[in-house]
mmCIF file of C-alpha atoms in Angstrom:
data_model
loop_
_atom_site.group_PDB
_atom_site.id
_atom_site.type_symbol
_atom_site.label_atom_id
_atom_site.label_comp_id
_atom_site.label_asym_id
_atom_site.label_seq_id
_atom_site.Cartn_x
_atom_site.Cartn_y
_atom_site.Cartn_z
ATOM 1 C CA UNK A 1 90.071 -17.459 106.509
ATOM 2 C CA UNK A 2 87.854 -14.350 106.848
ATOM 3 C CA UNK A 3 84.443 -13.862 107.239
ATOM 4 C CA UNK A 4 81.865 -11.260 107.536
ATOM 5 C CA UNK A 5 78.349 -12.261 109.085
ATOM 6 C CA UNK A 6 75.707 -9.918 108.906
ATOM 7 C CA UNK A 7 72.273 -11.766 110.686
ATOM 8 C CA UNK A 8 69.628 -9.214 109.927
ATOM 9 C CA UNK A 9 68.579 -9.999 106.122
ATOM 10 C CA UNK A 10 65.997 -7.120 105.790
ATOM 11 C CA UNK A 11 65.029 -4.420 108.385
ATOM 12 C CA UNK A 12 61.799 -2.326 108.132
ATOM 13 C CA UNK A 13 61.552 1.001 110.185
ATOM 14 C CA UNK A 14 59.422 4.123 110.072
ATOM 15 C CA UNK A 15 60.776 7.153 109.189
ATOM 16 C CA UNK A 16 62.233 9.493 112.317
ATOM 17 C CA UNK A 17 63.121 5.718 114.010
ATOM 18 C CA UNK A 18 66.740 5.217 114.903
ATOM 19 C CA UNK A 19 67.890 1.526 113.207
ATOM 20 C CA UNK A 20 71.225 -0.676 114.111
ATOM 21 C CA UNK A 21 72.488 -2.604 111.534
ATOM 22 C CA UNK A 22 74.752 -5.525 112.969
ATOM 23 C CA UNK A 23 78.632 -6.888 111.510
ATOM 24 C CA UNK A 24 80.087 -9.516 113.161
ATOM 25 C CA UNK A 25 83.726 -10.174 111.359
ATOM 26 C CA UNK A 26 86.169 -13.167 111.910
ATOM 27 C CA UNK A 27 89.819 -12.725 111.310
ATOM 28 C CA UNK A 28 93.065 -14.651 112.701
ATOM 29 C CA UNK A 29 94.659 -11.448 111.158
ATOM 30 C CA UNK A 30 95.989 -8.727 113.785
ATOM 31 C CA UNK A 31 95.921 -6.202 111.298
ATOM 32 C CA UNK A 32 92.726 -5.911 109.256
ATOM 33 C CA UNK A 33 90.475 -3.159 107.894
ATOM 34 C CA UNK A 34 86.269 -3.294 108.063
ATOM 35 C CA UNK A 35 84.105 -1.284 105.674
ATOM 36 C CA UNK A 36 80.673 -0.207 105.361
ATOM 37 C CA UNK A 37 78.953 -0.100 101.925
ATOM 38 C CA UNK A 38 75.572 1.579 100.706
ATOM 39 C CA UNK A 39 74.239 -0.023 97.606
ATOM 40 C CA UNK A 40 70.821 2.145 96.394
ATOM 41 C CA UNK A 41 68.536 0.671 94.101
ATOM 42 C CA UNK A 42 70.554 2.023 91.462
ATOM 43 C CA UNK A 43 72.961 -0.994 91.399
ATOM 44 C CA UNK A 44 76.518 1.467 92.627
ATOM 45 C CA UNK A 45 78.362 0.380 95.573
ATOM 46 C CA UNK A 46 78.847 3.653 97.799
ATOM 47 C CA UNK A 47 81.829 3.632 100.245
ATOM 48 C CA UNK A 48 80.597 5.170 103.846
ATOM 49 C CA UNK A 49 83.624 4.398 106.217
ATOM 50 C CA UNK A 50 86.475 2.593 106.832
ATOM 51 C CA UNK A 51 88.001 1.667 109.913
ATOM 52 C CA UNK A 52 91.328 -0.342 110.895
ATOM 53 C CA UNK A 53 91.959 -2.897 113.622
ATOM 54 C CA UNK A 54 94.318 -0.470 115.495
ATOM 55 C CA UNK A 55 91.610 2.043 115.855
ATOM 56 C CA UNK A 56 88.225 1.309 118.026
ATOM 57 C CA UNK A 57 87.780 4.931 118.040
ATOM 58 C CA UNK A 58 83.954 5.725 117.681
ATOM 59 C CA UNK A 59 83.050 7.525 114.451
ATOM 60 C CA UNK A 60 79.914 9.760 113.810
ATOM 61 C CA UNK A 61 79.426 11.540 110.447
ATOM 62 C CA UNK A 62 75.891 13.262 110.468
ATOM 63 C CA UNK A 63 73.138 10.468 110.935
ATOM 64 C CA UNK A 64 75.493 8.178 110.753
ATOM 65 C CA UNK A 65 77.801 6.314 113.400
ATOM 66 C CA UNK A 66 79.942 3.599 114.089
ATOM 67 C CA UNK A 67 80.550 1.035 116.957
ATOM 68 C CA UNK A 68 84.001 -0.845 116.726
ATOM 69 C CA UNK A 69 84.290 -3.539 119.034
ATOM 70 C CA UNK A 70 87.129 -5.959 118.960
ATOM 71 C CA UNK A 71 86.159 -7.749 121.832
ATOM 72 C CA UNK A 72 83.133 -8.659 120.099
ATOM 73 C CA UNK A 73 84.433 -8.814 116.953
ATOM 74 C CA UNK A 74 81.539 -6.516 115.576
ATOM 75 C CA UNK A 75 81.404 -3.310 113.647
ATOM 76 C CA UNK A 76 78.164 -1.820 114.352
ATOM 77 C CA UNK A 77 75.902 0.710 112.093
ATOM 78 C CA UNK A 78 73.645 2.983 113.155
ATOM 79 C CA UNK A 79 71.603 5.103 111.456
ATOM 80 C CA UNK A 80 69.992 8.328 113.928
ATOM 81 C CA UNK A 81 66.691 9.990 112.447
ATOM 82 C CA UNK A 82 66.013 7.346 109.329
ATOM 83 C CA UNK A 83 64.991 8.922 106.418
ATOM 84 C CA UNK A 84 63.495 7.110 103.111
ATOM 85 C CA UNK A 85 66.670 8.049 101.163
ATOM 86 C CA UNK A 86 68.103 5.794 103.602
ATOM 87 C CA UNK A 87 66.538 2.527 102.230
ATOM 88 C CA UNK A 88 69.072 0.276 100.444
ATOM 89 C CA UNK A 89 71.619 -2.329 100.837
ATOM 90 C CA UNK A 90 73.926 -2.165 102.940
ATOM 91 C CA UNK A 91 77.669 -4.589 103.193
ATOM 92 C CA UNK A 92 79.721 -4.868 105.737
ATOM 93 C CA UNK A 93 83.100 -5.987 104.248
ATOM 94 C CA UNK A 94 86.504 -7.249 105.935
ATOM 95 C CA UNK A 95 89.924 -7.371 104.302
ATOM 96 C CA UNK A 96 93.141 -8.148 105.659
ATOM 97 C CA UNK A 97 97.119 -6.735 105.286
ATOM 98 C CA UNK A 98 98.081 -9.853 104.428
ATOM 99 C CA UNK A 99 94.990 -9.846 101.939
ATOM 100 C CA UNK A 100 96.710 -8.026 99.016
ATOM 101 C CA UNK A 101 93.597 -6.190 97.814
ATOM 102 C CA UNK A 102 90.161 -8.997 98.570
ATOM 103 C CA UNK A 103 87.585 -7.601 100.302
ATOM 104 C CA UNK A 104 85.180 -9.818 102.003
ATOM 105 C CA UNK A 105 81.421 -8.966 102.023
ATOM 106 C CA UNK A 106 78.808 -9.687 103.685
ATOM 107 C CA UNK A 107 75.892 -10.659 102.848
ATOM 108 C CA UNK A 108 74.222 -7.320 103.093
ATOM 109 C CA UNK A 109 71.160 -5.867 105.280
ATOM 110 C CA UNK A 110 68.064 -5.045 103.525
ATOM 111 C CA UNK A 111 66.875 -1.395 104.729
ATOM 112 C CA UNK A 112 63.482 -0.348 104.135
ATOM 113 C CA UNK A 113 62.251 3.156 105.659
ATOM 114 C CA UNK A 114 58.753 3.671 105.252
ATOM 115 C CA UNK A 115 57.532 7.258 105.536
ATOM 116 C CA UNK B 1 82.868 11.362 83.651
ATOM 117 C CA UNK B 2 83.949 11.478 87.475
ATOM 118 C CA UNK B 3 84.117 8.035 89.448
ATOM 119 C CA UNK B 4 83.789 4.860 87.579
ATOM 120 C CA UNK B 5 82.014 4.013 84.689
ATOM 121 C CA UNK B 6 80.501 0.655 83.347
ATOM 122 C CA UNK B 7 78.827 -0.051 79.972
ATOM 123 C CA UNK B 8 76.459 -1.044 79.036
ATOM 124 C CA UNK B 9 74.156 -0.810 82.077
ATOM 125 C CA UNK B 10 71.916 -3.957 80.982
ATOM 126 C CA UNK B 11 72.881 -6.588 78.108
ATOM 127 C CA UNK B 12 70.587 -9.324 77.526
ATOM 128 C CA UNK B 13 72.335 -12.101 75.667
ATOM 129 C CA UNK B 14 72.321 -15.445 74.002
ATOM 130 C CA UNK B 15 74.041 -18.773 74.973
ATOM 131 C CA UNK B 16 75.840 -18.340 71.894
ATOM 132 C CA UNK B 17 76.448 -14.757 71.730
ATOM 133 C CA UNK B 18 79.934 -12.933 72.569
ATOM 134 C CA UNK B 19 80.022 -9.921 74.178
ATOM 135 C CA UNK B 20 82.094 -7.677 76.258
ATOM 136 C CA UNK B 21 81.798 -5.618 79.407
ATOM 137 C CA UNK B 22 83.871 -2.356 79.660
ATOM 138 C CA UNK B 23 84.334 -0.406 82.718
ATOM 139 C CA UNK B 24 86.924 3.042 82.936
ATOM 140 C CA UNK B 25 87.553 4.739 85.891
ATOM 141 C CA UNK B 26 88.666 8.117 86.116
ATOM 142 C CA UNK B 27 90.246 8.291 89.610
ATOM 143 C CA UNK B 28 94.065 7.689 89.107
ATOM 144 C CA UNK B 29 93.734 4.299 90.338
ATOM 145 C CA UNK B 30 96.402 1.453 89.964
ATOM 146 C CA UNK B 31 93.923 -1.300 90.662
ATOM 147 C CA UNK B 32 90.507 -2.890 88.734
ATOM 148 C CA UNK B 33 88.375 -5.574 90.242
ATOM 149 C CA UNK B 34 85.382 -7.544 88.467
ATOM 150 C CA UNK B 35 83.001 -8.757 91.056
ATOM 151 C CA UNK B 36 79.457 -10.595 90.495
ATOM 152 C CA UNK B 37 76.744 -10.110 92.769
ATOM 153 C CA UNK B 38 73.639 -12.499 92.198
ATOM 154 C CA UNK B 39 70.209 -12.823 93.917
ATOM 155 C CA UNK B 40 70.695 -13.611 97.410
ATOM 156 C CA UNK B 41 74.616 -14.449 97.448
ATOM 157 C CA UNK B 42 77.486 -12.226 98.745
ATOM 158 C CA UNK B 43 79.237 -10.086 96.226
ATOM 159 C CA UNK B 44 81.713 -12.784 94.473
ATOM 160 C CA UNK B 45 85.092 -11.229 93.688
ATOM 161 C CA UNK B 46 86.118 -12.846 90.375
ATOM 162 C CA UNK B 47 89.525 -10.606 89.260
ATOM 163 C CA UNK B 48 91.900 -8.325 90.172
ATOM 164 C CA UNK B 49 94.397 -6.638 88.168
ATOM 165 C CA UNK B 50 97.164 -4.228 89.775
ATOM 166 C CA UNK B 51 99.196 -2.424 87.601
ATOM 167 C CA UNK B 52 97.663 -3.777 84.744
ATOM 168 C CA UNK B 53 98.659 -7.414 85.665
ATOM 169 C CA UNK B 54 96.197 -10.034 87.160
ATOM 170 C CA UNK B 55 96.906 -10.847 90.281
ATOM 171 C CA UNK B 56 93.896 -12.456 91.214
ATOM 172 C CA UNK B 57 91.265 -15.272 89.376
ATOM 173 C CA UNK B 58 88.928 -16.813 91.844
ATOM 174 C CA UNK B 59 88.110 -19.751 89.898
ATOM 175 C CA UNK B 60 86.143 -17.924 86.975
ATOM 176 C CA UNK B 61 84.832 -20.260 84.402
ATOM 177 C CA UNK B 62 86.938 -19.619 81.505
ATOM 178 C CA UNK B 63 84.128 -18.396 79.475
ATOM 179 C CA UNK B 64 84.611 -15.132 81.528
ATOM 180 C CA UNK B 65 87.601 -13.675 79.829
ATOM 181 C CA UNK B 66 89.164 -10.533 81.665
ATOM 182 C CA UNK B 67 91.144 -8.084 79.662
ATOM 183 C CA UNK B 68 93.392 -5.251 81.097
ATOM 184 C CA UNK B 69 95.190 -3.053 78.946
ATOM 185 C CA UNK B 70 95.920 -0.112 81.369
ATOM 186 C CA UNK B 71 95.509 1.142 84.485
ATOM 187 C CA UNK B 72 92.350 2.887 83.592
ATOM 188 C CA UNK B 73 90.052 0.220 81.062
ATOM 189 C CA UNK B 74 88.963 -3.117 82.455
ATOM 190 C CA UNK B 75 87.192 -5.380 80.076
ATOM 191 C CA UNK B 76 85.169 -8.280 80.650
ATOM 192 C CA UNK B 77 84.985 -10.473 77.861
ATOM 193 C CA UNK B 78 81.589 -13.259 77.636
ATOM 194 C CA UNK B 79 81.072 -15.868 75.093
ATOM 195 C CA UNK B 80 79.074 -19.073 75.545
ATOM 196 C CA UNK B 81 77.602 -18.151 79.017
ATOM 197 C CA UNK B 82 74.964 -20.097 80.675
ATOM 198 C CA UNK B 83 71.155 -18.623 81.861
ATOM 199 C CA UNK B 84 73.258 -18.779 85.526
ATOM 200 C CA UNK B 85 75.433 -16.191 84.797
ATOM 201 C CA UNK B 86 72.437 -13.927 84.655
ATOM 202 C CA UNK B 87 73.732 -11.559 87.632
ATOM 203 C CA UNK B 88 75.228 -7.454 88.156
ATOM 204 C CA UNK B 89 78.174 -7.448 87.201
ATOM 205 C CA UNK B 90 80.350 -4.538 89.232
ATOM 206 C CA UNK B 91 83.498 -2.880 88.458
ATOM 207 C CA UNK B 92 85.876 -1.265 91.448
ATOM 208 C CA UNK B 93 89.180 0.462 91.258
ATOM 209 C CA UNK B 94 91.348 1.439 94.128
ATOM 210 C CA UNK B 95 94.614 2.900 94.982
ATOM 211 C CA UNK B 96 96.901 -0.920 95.384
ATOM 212 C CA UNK B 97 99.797 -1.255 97.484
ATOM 213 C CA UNK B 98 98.545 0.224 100.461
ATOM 214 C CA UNK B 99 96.783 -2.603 102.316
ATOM 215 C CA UNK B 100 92.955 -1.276 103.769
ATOM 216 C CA UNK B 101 92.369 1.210 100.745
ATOM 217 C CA UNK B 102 88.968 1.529 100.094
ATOM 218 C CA UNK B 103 87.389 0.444 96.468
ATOM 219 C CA UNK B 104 85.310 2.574 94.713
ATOM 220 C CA UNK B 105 82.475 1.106 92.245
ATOM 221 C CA UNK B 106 80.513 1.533 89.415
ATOM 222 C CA UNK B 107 77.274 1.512 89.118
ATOM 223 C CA UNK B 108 76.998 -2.154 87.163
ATOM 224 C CA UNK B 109 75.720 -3.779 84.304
ATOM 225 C CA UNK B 110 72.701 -5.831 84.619
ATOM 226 C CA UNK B 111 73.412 -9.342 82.568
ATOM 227 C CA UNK B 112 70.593 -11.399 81.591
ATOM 228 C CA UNK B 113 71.333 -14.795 79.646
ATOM 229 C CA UNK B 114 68.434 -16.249 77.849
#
């Protein structure tokens, strides 16, 4: 079975501060893919990245970047320079090749930046 | 319209009342997903259609009533809900038969069951 654990239920920073949002994923799958998800207040699920299993290749896009660890089973978040347009939910989400198309969410991480 | 589209955004409705939920996405997709996300759970994946068959029901209450009729429409039909039910209810499309693709969403509709 998989499963997506994301600890931190709601994070408060001040603007300018640099926040780490946490994704700890469990799979018996080799061959898996692990997503990151913006949902504003608006209600729309945003895609930001995906990443598969075969790849621990760092990613950086802007503000944002990406920690893949597979010997921790965690695929890290972090946002550089938080702005309030950052504040919203965000999912971490798991699915698998054997999966057909079920994604797995997490919970989500509650991200408020105050200005 | 760009993306995927869900209407209405916010239905308020009866125990008794029937209603439906439509969603269209406009992305060339070959796979439609109905997902419900409620206060303080994890988004719930309820059905998922590829090539305008369901392949997927995760145990949905039959008075959830999911309706397909091509690649592009996605239909969620409600009758005789309960005040539990109250929840967003999100629509996704992705590209299917390529393991990993990401799904792209629509913006919800806001259910309230009084």
């Amino acid at each position: 079975a998989q499963k997506v654990t994301q600890a931190q239920t709601e994070i408060s920073v001040v603007e300018k501060e640099d926040v780490t949002l946490d994704c700890v994923y469990e799979t018996r799958d080799t061959t898996y893919y692990l997503f990151w998800y913006k949902q504003p207040p608006s209600g729309e699920l945003v895609f930001l990245i995906r990443r598969n299993s075969f790849d621990e290749q760092n990613e950086i896009s802007g503000r944002y970047s990406w920690n893949f660890q597979k010997s921790t089973s965690s695929f890290n978040f972090t946002i550089t320079a938080s702005q309030v347009v950052d504040s919203a939910v965000y999912f971490c989400a798991l699915t698998t090749q054997g999966g057909s198309e079920k994604l797995v969410f997490g919970k989500g991480t509650k991200l408020t930046v105050n200005p | 319209e760009t993306g995927v589209t869900q209407t209405p955004r916010h239905l308020v409705m009866g125990m008794t009342n029937k209603k439906s939920l439509k969603c269209e996405q406009h992305l060339g997709h070959n796979a439609m997903y109905w997902y419900k996300q409620s206060a303080k759970k994890p988004l719930e994946l309820m059905f998922v259609y590829n090539f305008k068959e369901q392949t997927e029901n995760n145990s949905v209450p039959s008075r959830f009533s999911p309706e397909c009729p091509n690649s592009s429409h996605l239909f969620l039909h409600l009758h005789t809900l309960q005040p539990e039910d109250s929840a967003l209810y999100l629509c996704a499309s992705s590209q299917a038969g390529l393991a990993g693709n990401e799904q792209y969403f629509g913006p919800g509709t806001r259910l309230t069951v009084t």
